[in-house]
Tab-separated table of C-alpha atoms in Angstrom:
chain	number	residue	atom	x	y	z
A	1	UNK	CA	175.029	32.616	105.212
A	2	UNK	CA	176.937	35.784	106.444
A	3	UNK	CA	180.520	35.532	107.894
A	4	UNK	CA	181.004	36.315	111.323
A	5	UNK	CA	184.055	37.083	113.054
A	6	UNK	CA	184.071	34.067	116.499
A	7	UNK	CA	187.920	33.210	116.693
A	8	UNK	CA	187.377	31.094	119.438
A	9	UNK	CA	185.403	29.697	122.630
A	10	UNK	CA	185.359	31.392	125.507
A	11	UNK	CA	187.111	29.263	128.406
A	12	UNK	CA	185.308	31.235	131.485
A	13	UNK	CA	188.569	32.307	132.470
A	14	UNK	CA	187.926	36.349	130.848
A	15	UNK	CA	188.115	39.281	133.019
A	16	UNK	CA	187.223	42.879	132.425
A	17	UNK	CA	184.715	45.231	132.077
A	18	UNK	CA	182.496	45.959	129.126
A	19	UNK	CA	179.827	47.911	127.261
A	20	UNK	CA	177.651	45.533	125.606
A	21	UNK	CA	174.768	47.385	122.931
A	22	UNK	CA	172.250	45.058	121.357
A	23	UNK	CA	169.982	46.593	119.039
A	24	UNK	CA	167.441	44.625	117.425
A	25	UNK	CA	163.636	45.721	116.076
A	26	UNK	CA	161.941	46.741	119.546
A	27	UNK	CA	164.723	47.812	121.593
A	28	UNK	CA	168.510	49.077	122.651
A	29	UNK	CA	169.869	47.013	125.121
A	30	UNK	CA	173.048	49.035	127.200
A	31	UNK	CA	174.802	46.825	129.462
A	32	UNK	CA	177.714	47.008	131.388
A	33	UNK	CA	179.781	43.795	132.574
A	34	UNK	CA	182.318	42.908	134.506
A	35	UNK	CA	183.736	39.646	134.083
A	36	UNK	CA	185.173	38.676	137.300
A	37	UNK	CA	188.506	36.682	138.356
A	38	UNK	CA	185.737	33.747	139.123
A	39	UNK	CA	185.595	31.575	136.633
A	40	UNK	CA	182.530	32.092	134.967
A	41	UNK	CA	181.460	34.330	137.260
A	42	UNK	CA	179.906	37.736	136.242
A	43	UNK	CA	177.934	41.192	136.928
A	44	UNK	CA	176.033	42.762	135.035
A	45	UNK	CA	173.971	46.461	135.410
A	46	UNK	CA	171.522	46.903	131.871
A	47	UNK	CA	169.128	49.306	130.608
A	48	UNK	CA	166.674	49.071	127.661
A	49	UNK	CA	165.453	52.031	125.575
A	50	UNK	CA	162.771	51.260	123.694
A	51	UNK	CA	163.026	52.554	120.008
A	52	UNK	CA	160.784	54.973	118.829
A	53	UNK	CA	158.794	54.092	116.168
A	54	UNK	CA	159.168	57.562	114.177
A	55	UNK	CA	163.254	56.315	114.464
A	56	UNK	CA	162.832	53.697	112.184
A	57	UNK	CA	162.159	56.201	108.968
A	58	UNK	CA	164.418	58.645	110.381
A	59	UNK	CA	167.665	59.321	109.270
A	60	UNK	CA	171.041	57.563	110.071
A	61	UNK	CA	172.091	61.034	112.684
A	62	UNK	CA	168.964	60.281	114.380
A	63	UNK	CA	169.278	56.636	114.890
A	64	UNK	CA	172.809	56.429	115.842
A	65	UNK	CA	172.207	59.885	117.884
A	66	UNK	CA	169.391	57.900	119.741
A	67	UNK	CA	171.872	55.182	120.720
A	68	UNK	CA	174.314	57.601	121.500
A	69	UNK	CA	172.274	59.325	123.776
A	70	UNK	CA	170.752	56.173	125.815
A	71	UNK	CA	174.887	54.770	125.832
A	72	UNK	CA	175.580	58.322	127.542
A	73	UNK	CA	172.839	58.665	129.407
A	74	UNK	CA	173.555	54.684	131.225
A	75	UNK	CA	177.649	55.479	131.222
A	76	UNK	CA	176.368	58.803	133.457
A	77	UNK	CA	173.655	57.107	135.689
A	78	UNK	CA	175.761	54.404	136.632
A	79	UNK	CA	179.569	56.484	137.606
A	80	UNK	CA	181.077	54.475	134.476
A	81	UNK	CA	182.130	57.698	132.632
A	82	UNK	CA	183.131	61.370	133.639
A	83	UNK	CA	185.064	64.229	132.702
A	84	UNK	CA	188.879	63.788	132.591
A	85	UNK	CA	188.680	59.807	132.721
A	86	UNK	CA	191.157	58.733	130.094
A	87	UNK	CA	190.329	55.133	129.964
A	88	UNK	CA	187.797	53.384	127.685
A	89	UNK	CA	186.112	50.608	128.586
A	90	UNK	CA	185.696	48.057	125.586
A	91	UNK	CA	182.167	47.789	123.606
A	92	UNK	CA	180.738	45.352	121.888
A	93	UNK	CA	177.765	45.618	119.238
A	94	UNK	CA	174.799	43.194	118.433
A	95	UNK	CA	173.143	44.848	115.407
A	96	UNK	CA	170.725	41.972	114.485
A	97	UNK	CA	170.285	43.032	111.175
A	98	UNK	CA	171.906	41.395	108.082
A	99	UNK	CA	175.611	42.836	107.304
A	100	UNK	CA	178.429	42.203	105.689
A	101	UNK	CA	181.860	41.773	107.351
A	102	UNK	CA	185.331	42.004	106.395
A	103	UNK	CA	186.624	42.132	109.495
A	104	UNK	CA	185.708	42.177	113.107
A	105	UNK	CA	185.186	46.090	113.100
A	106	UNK	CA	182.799	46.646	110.142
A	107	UNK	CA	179.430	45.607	109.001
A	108	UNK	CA	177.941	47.123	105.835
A	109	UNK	CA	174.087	47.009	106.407
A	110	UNK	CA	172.805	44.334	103.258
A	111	UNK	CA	168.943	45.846	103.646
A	112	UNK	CA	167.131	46.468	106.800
A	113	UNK	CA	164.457	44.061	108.272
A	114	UNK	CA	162.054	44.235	111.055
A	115	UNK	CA	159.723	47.537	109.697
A	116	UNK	CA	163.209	49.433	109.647
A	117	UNK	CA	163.876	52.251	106.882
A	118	UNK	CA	166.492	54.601	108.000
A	119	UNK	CA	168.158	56.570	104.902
A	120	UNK	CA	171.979	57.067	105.351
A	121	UNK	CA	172.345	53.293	106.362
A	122	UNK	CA	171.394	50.344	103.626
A	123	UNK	CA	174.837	49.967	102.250
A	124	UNK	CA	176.996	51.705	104.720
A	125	UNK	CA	179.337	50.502	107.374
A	126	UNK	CA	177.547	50.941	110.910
A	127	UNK	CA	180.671	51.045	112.648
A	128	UNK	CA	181.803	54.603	111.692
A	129	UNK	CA	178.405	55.980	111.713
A	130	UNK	CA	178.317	54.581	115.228
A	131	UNK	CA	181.443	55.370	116.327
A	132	UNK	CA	180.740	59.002	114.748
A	133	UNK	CA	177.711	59.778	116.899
A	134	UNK	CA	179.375	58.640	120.116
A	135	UNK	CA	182.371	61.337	119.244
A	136	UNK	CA	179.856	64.195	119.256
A	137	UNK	CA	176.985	63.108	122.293
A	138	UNK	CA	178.965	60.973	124.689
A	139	UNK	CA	181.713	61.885	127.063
């Protein structure tokens, strides 16, 4: 069984906005929510992007460049991001593949599942890569 990095429950008393990703075998999930001052009250805008199959024997640049690109392209459809905006709203990452974590901001990719072979990944931390693509495509 694979660590994961839960320190707690949530009480339904969190507030704040959010970029959620979820990336499993079919699709990226982009979402953006806002956690109101209700308890356990929400909103929530989402997109998916359906992953193209040619991605998943591609190389690590071209997957995380896809996400990067369908992040962007949400952030810009839906006012969340422009130029000169200084603050960054928080993300969270669901990559439902098997990793290993030290702590709360890596996982090293064990071996990918799901019909997924992209080189530049098995036995690499995501988060860098990740964070890497989202440095050059979205602003």
């Amino acid at each position: 069984m694979n660590v994961t990095w839960v320190f707690g429950f949530p009480t339904g008393n969190e507030e704040g906005e959010y970029v959620t990703l979820d990336m499993g075998g079919t699709n990226l999930r982009v979402c953006y929510v806002v956690l109101t001052n209700r308890r356990g009250e929400y909103k929530i805008l989402q997109d998916k992007c359906p992953l193209p199959d040619g991605l998943k024997s591609g190389t690590a640049e071209q997957l995380w460049g896809f996400v990067a690109d369908c992040t962007g392209k949400f952030l810009r459809e839906n006012n969340l991001v422009h130029p000169g905006k200084k603050e960054k709203l928080p993300l969270s990452f669901t990559f439902s593949f098997p990793v290993t974590q030290a702590n709360i901001r890596s996982g090293i990719l064990q071996r990918w599942t799901k019909g997924f072979d992209v080189d530049g990944v098995e036995g690499h931390d995501v988060v860098p890569q990740l964070e890497k693509a989202f440095a050059e495509k979205v602003s």
